[in-house]
Amino acid sequence: MRHLLSAADLTGEQIGSILNTAEEMHQLQGRAIKKLPTLRGRTVVNMFFEDSTRTRTSFEMAGKWMSADTINVAAKGSSVSKGESMRDTMLTLDAMGVDCFVIRHPSSGAVAQAAGWVRAHVVNAGDGTHEHPTQALLDAFAIRRHFRQLGTEGWVGKKIAIVGDLLHSRVVRSNVLLQRTLGSEVILVAPPTLLPTGVEEWGCQVTHDLDSVLAEVDVVMMLRVQRERMQGGFFPSAREYTEFYGLTPERLNRLKDGAAICHPGPMNRGLEISSAAADASRSLILDQVTAGVSVRMSVLYHLLGGDDSQGATR
Ligand code: ASP
């Protein structure tokens, strides 16, 4: 694997391989000393041009736990704030001998463009409203573990509802692509104002009525209302949004046995998800966070570990 830019780049076999390696990495998370020599001598630069808690920290931990040298570069504090272009900043770091860039950028498509400039591997850690492939991988990892614990295997026939602000979400695109490759059925639930254009071509059932699908799904993935990307009113009031699209305590009670709750975080508690749902025993939200480190270790391993003849050797 040269880069990880989109969930669409991954075959079912590659997803399986990443999840299986992540399972091994997951064992390490339970140990007191979390260090493998796997990526010793490799340098990973996290370039985050947009805010992040989970993704940036987990990529940094993932690199460190595999003994890579990890460096964080934010737009503020780098020469980008002096007017240097992203391309020149990346070429400068690439010339120093960086092996992998992990990039988050507010513009859709910016990470794929950046991958064309450098010799190093590139991972898309979220580009605008486009994609966030490692989020979809870690969601799949947490969901797979949940169903394995319940004694069921396989994705085919599993129904996953993705609910809320789909318009501004990169998580939904990556999840649709990845889950459909795995064979799950994805149901998209949102008010008409928060559906992306062209969504009818994604090959998923689309509904505005959460209550009509809630009782039949195996996973309900609630998405954050991304107020920082909204100009203007997408729904009349927060109260009305919660009434129609929030995972309220009443809706929580209507989920079927074994159904899991996911949310990529950060959450707006009380808006798209109630505390009762977020903290319920069937909530995988903290499992998703834990999975973030194991899956990102696995992704870095798949890019940089072993024979890196395709990559940034110089
Ligand atoms: N953390 C996720 C992302 O970066 C979801 C969100 O921000 O709501 O896309």
Tab-separated table of C-alpha atoms in Angstrom, residues 7 15 19 135-144 147 154-160 162 171-187 204 219 221 262:
chain	number	residue	atom	x	y	z
A	7	ALA	CA	-11.792	3.972	1.955
A	15	ILE	CA	-9.539	-4.245	5.193
A	19	LEU	CA	-8.299	-5.219	11.115
A	135	GLN	CA	-12.229	6.515	11.177
A	136	ALA	CA	-14.201	4.026	9.068
A	137	LEU	CA	-11.564	1.361	9.751
A	138	LEU	CA	-11.663	1.916	13.497
A	139	ASP	CA	-15.471	1.914	13.439
A	140	ALA	CA	-15.385	-1.432	11.623
A	141	PHE	CA	-12.875	-2.751	14.170
A	142	ALA	CA	-15.042	-1.742	17.167
A	143	ILE	CA	-18.205	-3.091	15.509
A	144	ARG	CA	-16.527	-6.392	14.594
A	147	PHE	CA	-20.424	-8.756	17.259
A	154	GLY	CA	-19.673	-11.538	9.293
A	155	TRP	CA	-20.918	-8.288	7.847
A	156	VAL	CA	-23.307	-9.530	5.203
A	157	GLY	CA	-26.864	-8.759	6.304
A	158	LYS	CA	-25.778	-6.382	9.068
A	159	LYS	CA	-27.694	-3.123	8.946
A	160	ILE	CA	-25.954	0.085	9.928
A	162	ILE	CA	-25.797	6.497	9.922
A	171	VAL	CA	-17.044	10.013	8.323
A	172	VAL	CA	-20.219	9.022	6.484
A	173	ARG	CA	-18.560	8.807	3.059
A	174	SER	CA	-15.710	6.644	4.306
A	175	ASN	CA	-18.097	4.428	6.265
A	176	VAL	CA	-20.435	3.921	3.312
A	177	LEU	CA	-17.523	2.958	1.053
A	178	LEU	CA	-15.915	0.646	3.605
A	179	GLN	CA	-19.082	-0.999	4.914
A	180	ARG	CA	-20.382	-1.660	1.422
A	181	THR	CA	-17.065	-3.311	0.508
A	182	LEU	CA	-17.517	-5.512	3.573
A	183	GLY	CA	-21.094	-6.395	2.606
A	184	SER	CA	-23.159	-4.521	5.207
A	185	GLU	CA	-26.322	-2.654	4.389
A	186	VAL	CA	-26.085	1.059	5.172
A	187	ILE	CA	-29.178	3.182	5.819
A	204	CYS	CA	-27.883	3.113	0.234
A	219	VAL	CA	-25.680	-0.447	14.617
A	221	MET	CA	-24.006	5.556	14.207
A	262	CYS	CA	-21.428	4.471	17.708
